[in-house]
Coordinates of C-alpha atoms in Angstrom, one line a residue:
Chain A
X1 CA 0.0 0.0 0.0
X2 CA 2.8 2.4 0.9
X3 CA 4.5 1.6 -2.4
X4 CA 1.2 2.3 -4.2
X5 CA 0.8 5.7 -2.5
X6 CA 4.3 6.7 -3.4
X7 CA 3.7 5.6 -6.9
X8 CA 0.6 7.8 -7.2
X9 CA 2.6 10.7 -5.6
X10 CA 5.2 10.2 -8.2
X11 CA 2.6 10.9 -10.8
X12 CA 0.8 13.8 -9.1
X13 CA 4.0 15.9 -8.2
X14 CA 5.4 16.1 -11.8
X15 CA 1.9 16.8 -13.2
X16 CA 1.5 19.7 -10.9
X17 CA 4.9 21.1 -11.8
X18 CA 4.2 20.6 -15.5
X19 CA 0.9 22.6 -15.1
X20 CA 2.6 25.5 -13.3
X21 CA 5.5 25.6 -15.8
X22 CA 3.2 25.4 -18.8
X23 CA 0.8 28.1 -17.6
X24 CA 3.7 30.4 -16.5
X25 CA 5.4 30.4 -19.9
X26 CA 2.1 30.4 -21.8
X27 CA 1.1 33.6 -20.1
X28 CA 4.6 35.2 -20.6
X29 CA 4.3 34.3 -24.3
X30 CA 1.0 36.1 -24.5
X31 CA 0.9 39.1 -26.9
X32 CA 0.6 42.4 -25.0
X33 CA 2.0 43.3 -21.6
X34 CA 0.0 43.8 -18.5
X35 CA 0.4 47.6 -18.5
X36 CA -0.8 48.1 -22.1
X37 CA -3.4 50.7 -22.2
X38 CA -4.9 53.1 -24.8
X39 CA -2.4 55.7 -23.6
X40 CA 1.3 54.9 -24.3
X41 CA 3.4 55.2 -21.1
X42 CA 6.7 57.1 -21.0
X43 CA 9.6 54.7 -21.3
X44 CA 11.0 55.6 -17.9
X45 CA 7.7 54.8 -16.2
X46 CA 7.3 51.6 -18.1
X47 CA 10.8 50.6 -17.1
X48 CA 10.0 51.4 -13.4
X49 CA 6.8 49.3 -13.6
X50 CA 8.7 46.4 -15.1
X51 CA 11.3 46.6 -12.4
X52 CA 8.6 46.7 -9.7
X53 CA 7.0 43.6 -11.0
X54 CA 10.3 41.9 -11.7
X55 CA 9.7 41.8 -15.4
X56 CA 13.1 43.1 -16.3
X57 CA 14.9 40.1 -14.9
X58 CA 15.7 37.0 -17.1
X59 CA 12.7 34.7 -17.7
X60 CA 14.2 31.7 -15.8
X61 CA 14.9 33.9 -12.8
X62 CA 11.4 35.2 -12.8
X63 CA 10.1 31.6 -13.0
X64 CA 12.2 30.3 -10.1
X65 CA 11.2 33.3 -7.9
X66 CA 7.6 32.8 -8.8
X67 CA 7.6 29.1 -8.0
X68 CA 9.4 29.9 -4.7
X69 CA 6.7 32.4 -3.9
X70 CA 3.9 30.0 -4.8
X71 CA 5.4 27.4 -2.4
X72 CA 5.1 30.0 0.4
X73 CA 1.5 30.8 -0.7
X74 CA 2.5 34.1 -2.4
X75 CA 1.2 34.5 -5.9
X76 CA 2.5 38.0 -6.4
X77 CA 0.5 41.2 -7.0
X78 CA -2.5 41.5 -9.2
X79 CA -1.7 43.2 -12.5
X80 CA -5.1 44.9 -12.7
X81 CA -6.1 45.9 -9.2
X82 CA -3.5 48.2 -7.6
X83 CA -2.1 47.2 -4.2
X84 CA -4.1 43.9 -4.2
X85 CA -2.3 40.6 -3.8
X86 CA -3.5 37.6 -5.8
X87 CA -3.5 35.5 -2.6
X88 CA -6.1 37.9 -1.1
X89 CA -8.5 37.6 -4.0
X90 CA -8.1 33.8 -3.9
X91 CA -8.7 33.8 -0.1
X92 CA -11.9 35.8 -0.6
X93 CA -13.3 33.8 -3.5
X94 CA -12.2 30.2 -2.9
X95 CA -14.5 29.6 0.2
X96 CA -17.6 30.5 -1.9
X97 CA -16.6 28.0 -4.6
X98 CA -15.6 25.3 -2.0
X99 CA -19.0 25.7 -0.3
X100 CA -21.0 25.3 -3.5
X101 CA -18.7 22.6 -4.8
X102 CA -18.9 20.6 -1.5
X103 CA -22.7 20.8 -1.5
X104 CA -22.8 19.9 -5.2
X105 CA -20.6 16.8 -4.6
X106 CA -22.9 15.7 -1.8
X107 CA -25.9 16.0 -4.1
X108 CA -24.0 14.1 -6.7
X109 CA -23.1 11.2 -4.4
X110 CA -26.4 10.9 -2.5
X111 CA -28.7 11.3 -5.5
X112 CA -26.4 9.4 -7.9
X113 CA -25.9 6.3 -5.6
X114 CA -29.6 6.3 -4.6
X115 CA -31.1 6.6 -8.0
X116 CA -28.5 4.2 -9.5
X117 CA -29.2 1.5 -6.9
X118 CA -33.0 2.0 -7.2
X119 CA -32.8 1.7 -10.9
X120 CA -30.7 -1.5 -10.7
X121 CA -33.0 -3.1 -8.1
X122 CA -36.3 -1.8 -9.7
X123 CA -38.9 -4.4 -10.1
X124 CA -41.2 -4.0 -13.1
X125 CA -40.3 -2.4 -16.5
X126 CA -42.3 0.8 -15.8
X127 CA -40.1 2.0 -12.9
X128 CA -36.9 0.8 -14.5
X129 CA -37.7 2.7 -17.7
X130 CA -38.7 5.8 -15.9
X131 CA -35.5 5.9 -13.9
X132 CA -33.3 5.2 -16.9
X133 CA -35.1 8.0 -18.9
X134 CA -34.5 10.3 -15.9
X135 CA -30.8 9.4 -15.9
X136 CA -30.5 10.0 -19.7
X137 CA -32.1 13.4 -19.4
X138 CA -30.0 14.2 -16.4
X139 CA -26.8 13.5 -18.4
X140 CA -28.0 15.4 -21.5
X141 CA -29.2 18.6 -19.8
X142 CA -26.2 20.8 -19.1
X143 CA -26.1 23.1 -16.1
X144 CA -26.2 26.2 -18.2
X145 CA -29.6 25.0 -19.4
X146 CA -31.1 23.8 -16.1
X147 CA -30.0 26.9 -14.2
X148 CA -32.1 29.6 -16.0
X149 CA -35.1 27.2 -16.2
X150 CA -35.0 26.4 -12.5
X151 CA -34.5 30.1 -11.7
X152 CA -37.6 30.9 -13.7
X153 CA -39.7 28.2 -12.0
X154 CA -38.6 28.6 -8.4
X155 CA -37.4 32.2 -8.4
X156 CA -40.0 33.9 -10.5
X157 CA -43.1 31.8 -11.0
X158 CA -43.2 30.2 -7.5
X159 CA -41.1 33.0 -5.9
X160 CA -39.8 30.8 -3.1
X161 CA -36.1 31.0 -3.8
X162 CA -33.7 33.8 -4.6
X163 CA -32.8 34.0 -8.3
X164 CA -29.2 35.0 -7.8
X165 CA -26.7 36.4 -5.4
X166 CA -24.6 35.1 -2.5
X167 CA -26.6 36.7 0.4
X168 CA -23.7 36.1 2.8
X169 CA -24.0 32.4 2.2
X170 CA -27.5 31.9 3.6
X171 CA -29.1 28.5 2.9
X172 CA -31.8 29.6 0.5
X173 CA -29.1 31.2 -1.8
X174 CA -27.3 27.8 -1.9
X175 CA -30.1 25.5 -2.8
X176 CA -30.4 26.2 -6.6
X177 CA -26.7 26.3 -7.3
X178 CA -26.2 23.1 -5.4
X179 CA -28.9 21.3 -7.3
X180 CA -27.8 22.6 -10.7
X181 CA -24.2 21.7 -10.0
X182 CA -24.9 18.3 -8.6
X183 CA -27.6 16.8 -10.8
X184 CA -25.7 16.3 -14.1
X185 CA -22.9 14.5 -12.2
X186 CA -25.4 12.6 -10.2
X187 CA -26.8 11.2 -13.4
X188 CA -23.3 10.0 -14.4
X189 CA -22.8 8.4 -11.0
X190 CA -26.3 6.8 -11.2
X191 CA -25.4 5.2 -14.6
X192 CA -22.1 4.0 -13.3
X193 CA -23.8 2.6 -10.1
X194 CA -26.5 0.8 -12.1
X195 CA -24.1 -0.8 -14.5
X196 CA -21.8 -1.9 -11.8
X197 CA -24.6 -3.3 -9.6
X198 CA -26.1 -5.2 -12.6
X199 CA -22.7 -6.7 -13.1
X200 CA -22.4 -7.7 -9.5
X201 CA -25.9 -9.2 -9.6
X202 CA -24.9 -11.7 -12.3
X203 CA -21.6 -12.7 -10.5
X204 CA -21.1 -16.1 -9.0
X205 CA -20.5 -14.7 -5.5
X206 CA -24.2 -14.0 -5.3
X207 CA -25.0 -17.6 -6.1
X208 CA -22.5 -18.8 -3.5
X209 CA -24.0 -16.5 -0.9
X210 CA -27.5 -17.6 -1.7
X211 CA -26.4 -21.2 -1.4
X212 CA -24.9 -20.5 2.0
X213 CA -28.4 -19.2 3.0
X214 CA -27.6 -15.5 3.3
X215 CA -30.7 -13.3 3.7
X216 CA -31.7 -11.2 0.6
X217 CA -31.0 -8.1 2.6
X218 CA -27.5 -9.2 3.4
X219 CA -27.0 -10.2 -0.3
X220 CA -28.0 -6.8 -1.5
X221 CA -26.0 -4.8 1.1
X222 CA -22.8 -7.0 1.4
X223 CA -22.5 -8.7 -2.0
X224 CA -24.1 -6.2 -4.4
X225 CA -23.9 -2.7 -3.0
X226 CA -20.5 -2.8 -1.4
X227 CA -18.5 -4.1 -4.4
X228 CA -20.6 -2.0 -6.8
X229 CA -19.4 1.2 -5.0
X230 CA -15.7 0.7 -6.1
X231 CA -16.1 2.3 -9.6
X232 CA -18.1 5.1 -8.0
X233 CA -15.2 5.8 -5.7
X234 CA -12.8 5.8 -8.6
X235 CA -15.1 8.4 -10.3
X236 CA -14.8 10.8 -7.4
X237 CA -11.7 12.4 -8.8
X238 CA -13.1 13.2 -12.3
X239 CA -16.4 14.2 -10.6
X240 CA -14.7 16.8 -8.4
X241 CA -12.9 18.2 -11.5
X242 CA -16.2 18.4 -13.4
X243 CA -17.8 20.1 -10.4
X244 CA -15.0 22.7 -10.1
X245 CA -15.3 23.3 -13.9
X246 CA -19.1 23.5 -13.6
X247 CA -18.9 26.0 -10.8
X248 CA -17.4 28.5 -13.3
X249 CA -20.7 28.5 -15.1
X250 CA -22.8 28.3 -11.9
X251 CA -21.1 31.3 -10.4
X252 CA -21.8 33.3 -13.6
X253 CA -25.4 32.2 -13.8
X254 CA -26.2 32.9 -10.1
X255 CA -23.9 35.9 -9.7
X256 CA -21.9 34.3 -7.0
X257 CA -18.5 35.9 -5.9
X258 CA -16.5 32.6 -6.2
X259 CA -13.2 31.6 -7.7
X260 CA -14.8 30.7 -11.0
X261 CA -16.3 34.2 -11.4
X262 CA -12.9 35.7 -10.5
X263 CA -11.3 33.4 -13.1
X264 CA -13.6 34.6 -15.9
X265 CA -13.2 38.3 -14.9
X266 CA -9.4 37.9 -14.7
X267 CA -9.4 36.3 -18.2
X268 CA -11.4 39.0 -19.7
X269 CA -9.3 41.7 -17.9
X270 CA -6.0 40.0 -19.0
X271 CA -5.0 40.1 -15.3
X272 CA -2.2 37.5 -16.0
X273 CA -1.0 37.0 -12.4
X274 CA -4.5 36.4 -11.2
X275 CA -5.3 34.0 -14.0
X276 CA -2.1 32.1 -13.3
X277 CA -2.7 32.0 -9.6
X278 CA -6.2 30.7 -10.0
X279 CA -5.2 28.0 -12.6
X280 CA -2.6 26.8 -10.1
X281 CA -5.1 26.7 -7.2
X282 CA -7.7 24.8 -9.3
X283 CA -5.1 22.4 -10.7
X284 CA -3.7 21.7 -7.2
X285 CA -7.2 21.0 -5.9
X286 CA -8.1 18.7 -8.7
X287 CA -4.7 16.8 -8.6
X288 CA -4.9 16.4 -4.8
X289 CA -8.5 15.1 -5.0
X290 CA -7.5 12.7 -7.8
X291 CA -4.6 11.5 -5.6
X292 CA -7.0 11.0 -2.6
X293 CA -9.4 9.1 -4.9
X294 CA -6.7 6.9 -6.2
X295 CA -5.5 6.1 -2.6
X296 CA -9.1 5.4 -1.5
X297 CA -9.7 3.2 -4.5
X298 CA -6.5 1.3 -3.9
X299 CA -7.4 0.8 -0.2
X300 CA -10.8 -0.7 -1.3
X301 CA -9.6 -2.8 -4.2
X302 CA -6.4 -4.8 -3.7
X303 CA -6.2 -5.7 -7.4
X304 CA -5.5 -2.0 -8.2
X305 CA -2.5 -2.0 -5.8
X306 CA -1.1 -5.3 -7.1
X307 CA -0.1 -3.7 -10.4
X308 CA -1.5 -2.3 -13.5
Chain B
X1 CA -6.7 -15.5 -24.4
X2 CA -8.7 -18.6 -25.1
X3 CA -10.1 -18.8 -28.6
X4 CA -12.9 -21.3 -27.8
X5 CA -15.6 -19.3 -25.9
X6 CA -15.5 -16.6 -28.6
X7 CA -16.2 -18.9 -31.5
X8 CA -19.1 -20.4 -29.4
X9 CA -20.5 -16.9 -28.9
X10 CA -20.2 -16.2 -32.6
X11 CA -22.4 -19.1 -33.5
X12 CA -25.2 -18.5 -31.0
X13 CA -25.3 -14.6 -31.1
X14 CA -26.8 -12.7 -34.0
X15 CA -24.7 -10.2 -35.9
X16 CA -24.0 -6.9 -34.2
X17 CA -26.3 -4.9 -36.5
X18 CA -29.3 -7.1 -35.6
X19 CA -28.4 -6.8 -31.9
X20 CA -28.3 -3.0 -32.3
X21 CA -31.6 -2.9 -34.3
X22 CA -33.4 -4.9 -31.5
X23 CA -32.6 -2.2 -29.0
X24 CA -35.6 0.1 -29.1
X25 CA -33.8 2.9 -27.3
X26 CA -30.9 2.8 -29.7
X27 CA -33.1 2.7 -32.8
X28 CA -35.2 5.6 -31.5
X29 CA -32.0 7.5 -30.9
X30 CA -30.8 6.7 -34.5
X31 CA -34.0 7.9 -36.0
X32 CA -34.2 11.1 -33.9
X33 CA -30.6 11.9 -34.9
X34 CA -31.3 11.3 -38.6
X35 CA -34.3 13.7 -38.4
X36 CA -32.2 16.3 -36.5
X37 CA -29.3 16.1 -38.9
X38 CA -31.5 16.3 -42.0
X39 CA -33.3 19.4 -40.5
X40 CA -29.9 21.0 -39.6
X41 CA -28.4 20.6 -43.0
X42 CA -31.5 21.0 -45.2
X43 CA -33.1 24.0 -43.5
X44 CA -30.6 26.6 -44.9
X45 CA -31.4 25.3 -48.4
X46 CA -35.1 25.2 -48.1
X47 CA -36.0 28.0 -45.7
X48 CA -37.1 31.4 -47.1
X49 CA -35.1 33.1 -44.2
X50 CA -31.4 33.3 -43.8
X51 CA -29.5 33.1 -40.5
X52 CA -28.1 36.6 -40.6
X53 CA -30.9 38.5 -42.4
X54 CA -32.4 41.2 -40.2
X55 CA -36.2 41.7 -40.5
X56 CA -36.9 45.1 -39.2
X57 CA -40.6 44.6 -38.8
X58 CA -40.2 41.4 -36.8
X59 CA -38.0 42.3 -33.8
X60 CA -38.5 39.9 -30.9
X61 CA -41.8 38.4 -32.1
X62 CA -43.1 35.2 -30.5
X63 CA -43.6 32.1 -32.6
X64 CA -46.5 32.0 -35.0
X65 CA -47.2 29.6 -37.9
X66 CA -48.9 32.1 -40.2
X67 CA -45.7 34.2 -40.8
X68 CA -43.5 31.2 -41.3
X69 CA -41.4 32.0 -38.2
X70 CA -42.4 28.8 -36.4
X71 CA -40.0 29.5 -33.5
X72 CA -40.3 33.3 -33.5
X73 CA -37.6 35.9 -34.1
X74 CA -34.8 37.2 -31.8
X75 CA -34.2 40.8 -30.8
X76 CA -32.2 41.5 -33.8
X77 CA -35.1 40.4 -36.0
X78 CA -33.6 37.1 -37.2
X79 CA -35.5 33.8 -37.6
X80 CA -34.9 31.6 -34.5
X81 CA -35.6 28.3 -36.2
X82 CA -33.0 28.9 -39.0
X83 CA -30.5 30.0 -36.4
X84 CA -31.1 27.1 -34.2
X85 CA -30.7 24.6 -37.1
X86 CA -27.4 26.4 -38.1
X87 CA -26.3 26.1 -34.5
X88 CA -27.1 22.4 -34.5
X89 CA -25.2 22.0 -37.8
X90 CA -22.1 23.7 -36.3
X91 CA -22.3 21.6 -33.1
X92 CA -22.7 18.4 -35.2
X93 CA -19.7 19.2 -37.5
X94 CA -17.5 20.3 -34.6
X95 CA -18.6 17.2 -32.6
X96 CA -18.0 14.7 -35.3
X97 CA -14.6 16.1 -36.5
X98 CA -13.1 16.8 -33.1
X99 CA -14.4 13.4 -31.9
X100 CA -12.8 11.6 -34.9
X101 CA -9.5 13.3 -34.4
X102 CA -9.3 12.7 -30.6
X103 CA -10.5 9.1 -30.9
X104 CA -7.9 8.3 -33.6
X105 CA -5.1 10.0 -31.5
X106 CA -6.2 8.0 -28.5
X107 CA -6.5 4.7 -30.3
X108 CA -3.0 5.2 -32.0
X109 CA -1.4 6.1 -28.6
X110 CA -3.1 3.3 -26.7
X111 CA -2.3 0.7 -29.4
X112 CA 1.4 1.7 -29.5
X113 CA 1.7 1.7 -25.7
X114 CA -0.2 -1.6 -25.4
X115 CA 1.6 -3.4 -28.2
X116 CA 5.1 -2.3 -27.1
X117 CA 4.6 -3.1 -23.5
X118 CA 7.2 -3.0 -20.8
X119 CA 8.7 0.2 -19.6
X120 CA 7.5 2.2 -22.6
X121 CA 3.9 1.2 -21.9
X122 CA 4.4 2.1 -18.2
X123 CA 5.7 5.6 -19.0
X124 CA 3.1 6.3 -21.7
X125 CA 0.2 5.3 -19.6
X126 CA 1.5 7.2 -16.5
X127 CA 1.6 10.3 -18.7
X128 CA -2.1 9.7 -19.5
X129 CA -2.8 9.3 -15.7
X130 CA -1.1 12.6 -15.0
X131 CA -2.9 14.4 -17.8
X132 CA -6.2 13.0 -16.5
X133 CA -5.8 14.9 -13.3
X134 CA -5.4 18.3 -15.0
X135 CA -8.7 20.4 -15.1
X136 CA -8.4 21.0 -18.8
X137 CA -11.3 23.4 -19.1
X138 CA -9.2 26.0 -17.3
X139 CA -6.2 25.3 -19.5
X140 CA -8.5 25.8 -22.6
X141 CA -9.7 29.1 -21.2
X142 CA -6.1 30.1 -20.5
X143 CA -5.2 29.3 -24.1
X144 CA -8.2 31.2 -25.4
X145 CA -7.1 34.2 -23.3
X146 CA -3.5 34.1 -24.5
X147 CA -4.0 33.5 -28.2
X148 CA -7.4 35.1 -28.7
X149 CA -10.7 33.4 -29.7
X150 CA -9.6 31.3 -32.5
X151 CA -12.1 28.7 -33.8
X152 CA -9.4 26.3 -35.0
X153 CA -7.5 26.5 -31.7
X154 CA -10.8 25.7 -29.8
X155 CA -11.1 22.6 -32.0
X156 CA -7.5 21.5 -31.3
X157 CA -8.0 22.1 -27.6
X158 CA -11.1 20.1 -27.4
X159 CA -9.6 17.2 -29.3
X160 CA -6.5 17.3 -27.0
X161 CA -8.7 16.8 -23.9
X162 CA -10.8 14.0 -25.2
X163 CA -8.2 11.4 -26.4
X164 CA -7.2 10.2 -22.9
X165 CA -10.1 7.8 -22.2
X166 CA -9.7 6.2 -25.6
X167 CA -6.0 5.7 -25.0
X168 CA -6.6 3.9 -21.8
X169 CA -9.3 1.6 -23.3
X170 CA -7.3 0.8 -26.4
X171 CA -4.1 0.1 -24.4
X172 CA -6.0 -2.5 -22.3
X173 CA -7.6 -4.1 -25.3
X174 CA -4.3 -4.2 -27.3
X175 CA -2.6 -6.0 -24.3
X176 CA -5.1 -8.7 -24.6
X177 CA -4.8 -8.9 -28.4
X178 CA -1.0 -9.1 -28.2
X179 CA -1.1 -12.6 -26.8
X180 CA -3.4 -14.0 -29.4
X181 CA -2.2 -16.6 -32.0
X182 CA -2.6 -14.5 -35.1
X183 CA -0.5 -11.7 -33.7
X184 CA 2.3 -14.1 -32.6
X185 CA 2.1 -15.7 -36.0
X186 CA 2.6 -12.3 -37.7
X187 CA 5.5 -11.5 -35.4
X188 CA 7.2 -14.9 -36.1
X189 CA 6.8 -14.2 -39.8
X190 CA 9.0 -11.2 -39.3
X191 CA 6.4 -8.4 -39.8
X192 CA 7.5 -5.0 -38.8
X193 CA 5.8 -3.9 -35.5
X194 CA 4.2 -0.9 -37.1
X195 CA 2.6 -3.2 -39.7
X196 CA 1.4 -5.6 -37.0
X197 CA -0.4 -2.7 -35.4
X198 CA -1.9 -1.4 -38.7
X199 CA -2.8 -4.7 -40.2
X200 CA -3.7 -6.9 -37.3
X201 CA -4.4 -4.8 -34.2
X202 CA -6.3 -1.9 -35.8
X203 CA -9.0 -3.9 -37.5
X204 CA -9.7 -5.6 -34.2
X205 CA -10.2 -2.3 -32.5
X206 CA -12.8 -1.1 -35.0
X207 CA -15.9 -1.8 -32.9
X208 CA -14.4 -0.2 -29.9
X209 CA -13.5 2.9 -31.9
X210 CA -17.0 3.2 -33.3
X211 CA -18.6 2.9 -29.9
X212 CA -16.3 5.5 -28.3
X213 CA -16.7 7.8 -31.3
X214 CA -20.5 8.0 -30.7
X215 CA -20.0 8.4 -27.0
X216 CA -17.4 11.2 -27.5
X217 CA -19.5 13.3 -29.9
X218 CA -22.1 14.3 -27.2
X219 CA -19.3 15.1 -24.8
X220 CA -17.6 17.4 -27.3
X221 CA -20.8 19.1 -28.2
X222 CA -21.3 19.8 -24.5
X223 CA -17.7 21.2 -24.2
X224 CA -18.2 23.4 -27.3
X225 CA -21.6 24.7 -26.0
X226 CA -20.0 25.3 -22.6
X227 CA -17.2 27.4 -24.1
X228 CA -19.5 29.2 -26.5
X229 CA -21.8 29.9 -23.5
X230 CA -18.9 31.6 -21.8
X231 CA -18.3 33.7 -24.9
X232 CA -15.1 31.8 -25.9
X233 CA -16.4 29.7 -28.8
X234 CA -18.1 30.5 -32.1
X235 CA -18.5 34.2 -32.9
X236 CA -21.4 36.2 -34.4
X237 CA -23.1 36.2 -36.8
X238 CA -22.2 32.5 -37.1
X239 CA -23.7 30.7 -34.1
X240 CA -23.8 27.5 -32.1
X241 CA -26.3 26.0 -29.7
X242 CA -24.2 27.2 -26.8
X243 CA -24.3 30.8 -28.0
X244 CA -28.0 30.6 -28.6
X245 CA -28.6 29.2 -25.1
X246 CA -26.5 31.9 -23.6
X247 CA -28.4 34.6 -25.5
X248 CA -31.7 33.0 -24.7
X249 CA -31.0 32.7 -21.0
X250 CA -30.6 36.5 -20.8
X251 CA -34.1 37.0 -22.2
X252 CA -35.8 34.1 -20.4
X253 CA -38.4 36.4 -18.7
X254 CA -39.3 38.4 -21.8
X255 CA -38.8 36.0 -24.7
X256 CA -38.7 32.3 -23.5
X257 CA -38.9 30.9 -27.0
X258 CA -35.3 32.2 -27.6
X259 CA -34.1 29.7 -24.9
X260 CA -36.7 26.9 -25.6
X261 CA -35.6 26.4 -29.2
X262 CA -31.9 25.7 -28.7
X263 CA -32.4 23.9 -25.4
X264 CA -34.9 21.4 -26.8
X265 CA -32.6 20.9 -29.9
X266 CA -29.5 20.4 -27.8
X267 CA -31.1 18.0 -25.3
X268 CA -32.7 15.9 -28.0
X269 CA -29.5 15.7 -29.9
X270 CA -27.4 14.7 -26.8
X271 CA -30.0 12.1 -25.7
X272 CA -30.2 10.5 -29.1
X273 CA -26.4 10.3 -29.4
X274 CA -26.1 8.8 -25.9
X275 CA -28.8 6.2 -26.8
X276 CA -27.0 5.2 -30.0
X277 CA -23.6 5.0 -28.1
X278 CA -25.0 2.8 -25.4
X279 CA -26.9 0.6 -27.9
X280 CA -23.7 0.1 -29.9
X281 CA -21.7 -0.6 -26.8
X282 CA -24.0 -3.4 -25.7
X283 CA -24.4 -4.7 -29.2
X284 CA -20.7 -5.0 -29.8
X285 CA -19.8 -6.1 -26.2
X286 CA -19.1 -9.8 -26.2
X287 CA -19.7 -9.9 -22.4
X288 CA -23.2 -8.5 -22.8
X289 CA -25.6 -11.5 -22.5
X290 CA -28.8 -9.8 -23.8
X291 CA -29.7 -10.8 -27.4

């Protein structure tokens, strides 16, 4: 197990370094400097600005000092907002995204595992068909479609939930974003769960358990549900990535002051240091979550550890 | 792998096409997709309205049959039905071409890794593992910011994200194929490794490639819509379903038909593609027991 964990770490660490390096040099290669404006700056002032932000030093030196800063949690100053550190913006925006993302992930898991299990165990073609249609629709309706429709129904027609805004993180402001973010992923989890339960149901271990006289309840819980959860656990990493990506859209649609919103604003403002800082934060989060998922999956499934 | 069970399966199971046709969901998906594709590509030829023609007397009118604007007009006075069908055509073309490119890249990468084996395979597949962990949507947006909103670049970026799953699946499949008699025979006859892959491995991956092509197309249409929704995809006056949905969402309270038309089209298209993909997968999967 320890060897397996180190093996996974050996993939995660270089990946993270590659992302940081690639994004850094990509942004430095971008046409136009951060201080380009409609008015041309006098050369002395531009030289002073470049010196202030360290842009006059050689590129490799800039890179090593940037990576050193990142390791200490310092992403440098924002290019667009004067006297504001990128770390401060990230510290303000990230909790909003993490709150919505965490809630969305809970909806994904609870709804996905519940509906998937119900659909695999459903008796009678009517219920099974209804659930499988619901899963197909859930997968095919993207969040940027369901968000305005739900806002119209619950916010305007029924007038029971706020249409947009953060409202200091009050519960009623979180309900719609949480549902919109969670449901498409829940449909994926449900499909995965159903397929993997159906596979377990035809396996010989069920026959053996039945022959031993195990109760139907025990067969479902111990021999079908438990092993069927392994692929769902492996999907947690990709699911968290998809939820983080989705939160970019959700924050736009519901006007939430999260990291996704900050990322889009920074992209449109060409605030390079802020974009770079946010990409690194997002990538670190996703890579860490993938690492955790891999370790969890390895702990549950010895065959994964034994070799590829 | 043992040859015997497979030949037994061949005798008792009907051909893949018959197995596909027996799946009602898959057939319904195929018919729906045919209708949608026909509408998408024929509408510009048949319709009296064009996608960028501004009708000054019909700004933001709701749908009515009498005037011929069956899905109404937008706030620039353009016919919504024609624009939706153009958006669908753009989505289908981008989906099909980007999916083909990414599936072929993935299949080639996976086949080479799986056939070579050993340390090369380990390194190649660990690279895929690493790439899997990168949240690519952010990298794509980053690229769009740096190099401007370039349609071709968008296409390349999407294809670059999507080849990973295919590489994993092909690699696993090739590892199984590698031990089969006909591959060993070809090797003993002194065939060059590249030719072994092209002549003997590739044909056996055909079914897998077709299945993942149909499953990748809806994913790519979703990514393209997502980027267009954020204003980073197709630019005016050309349009795509994502652009139309983004515009429609802004007018949801005043002109709901602007959102309804692209949403219904996108959802129907994605559902039918998923149904076809699932149907093909179970029709071609030798493990699937259903007839």
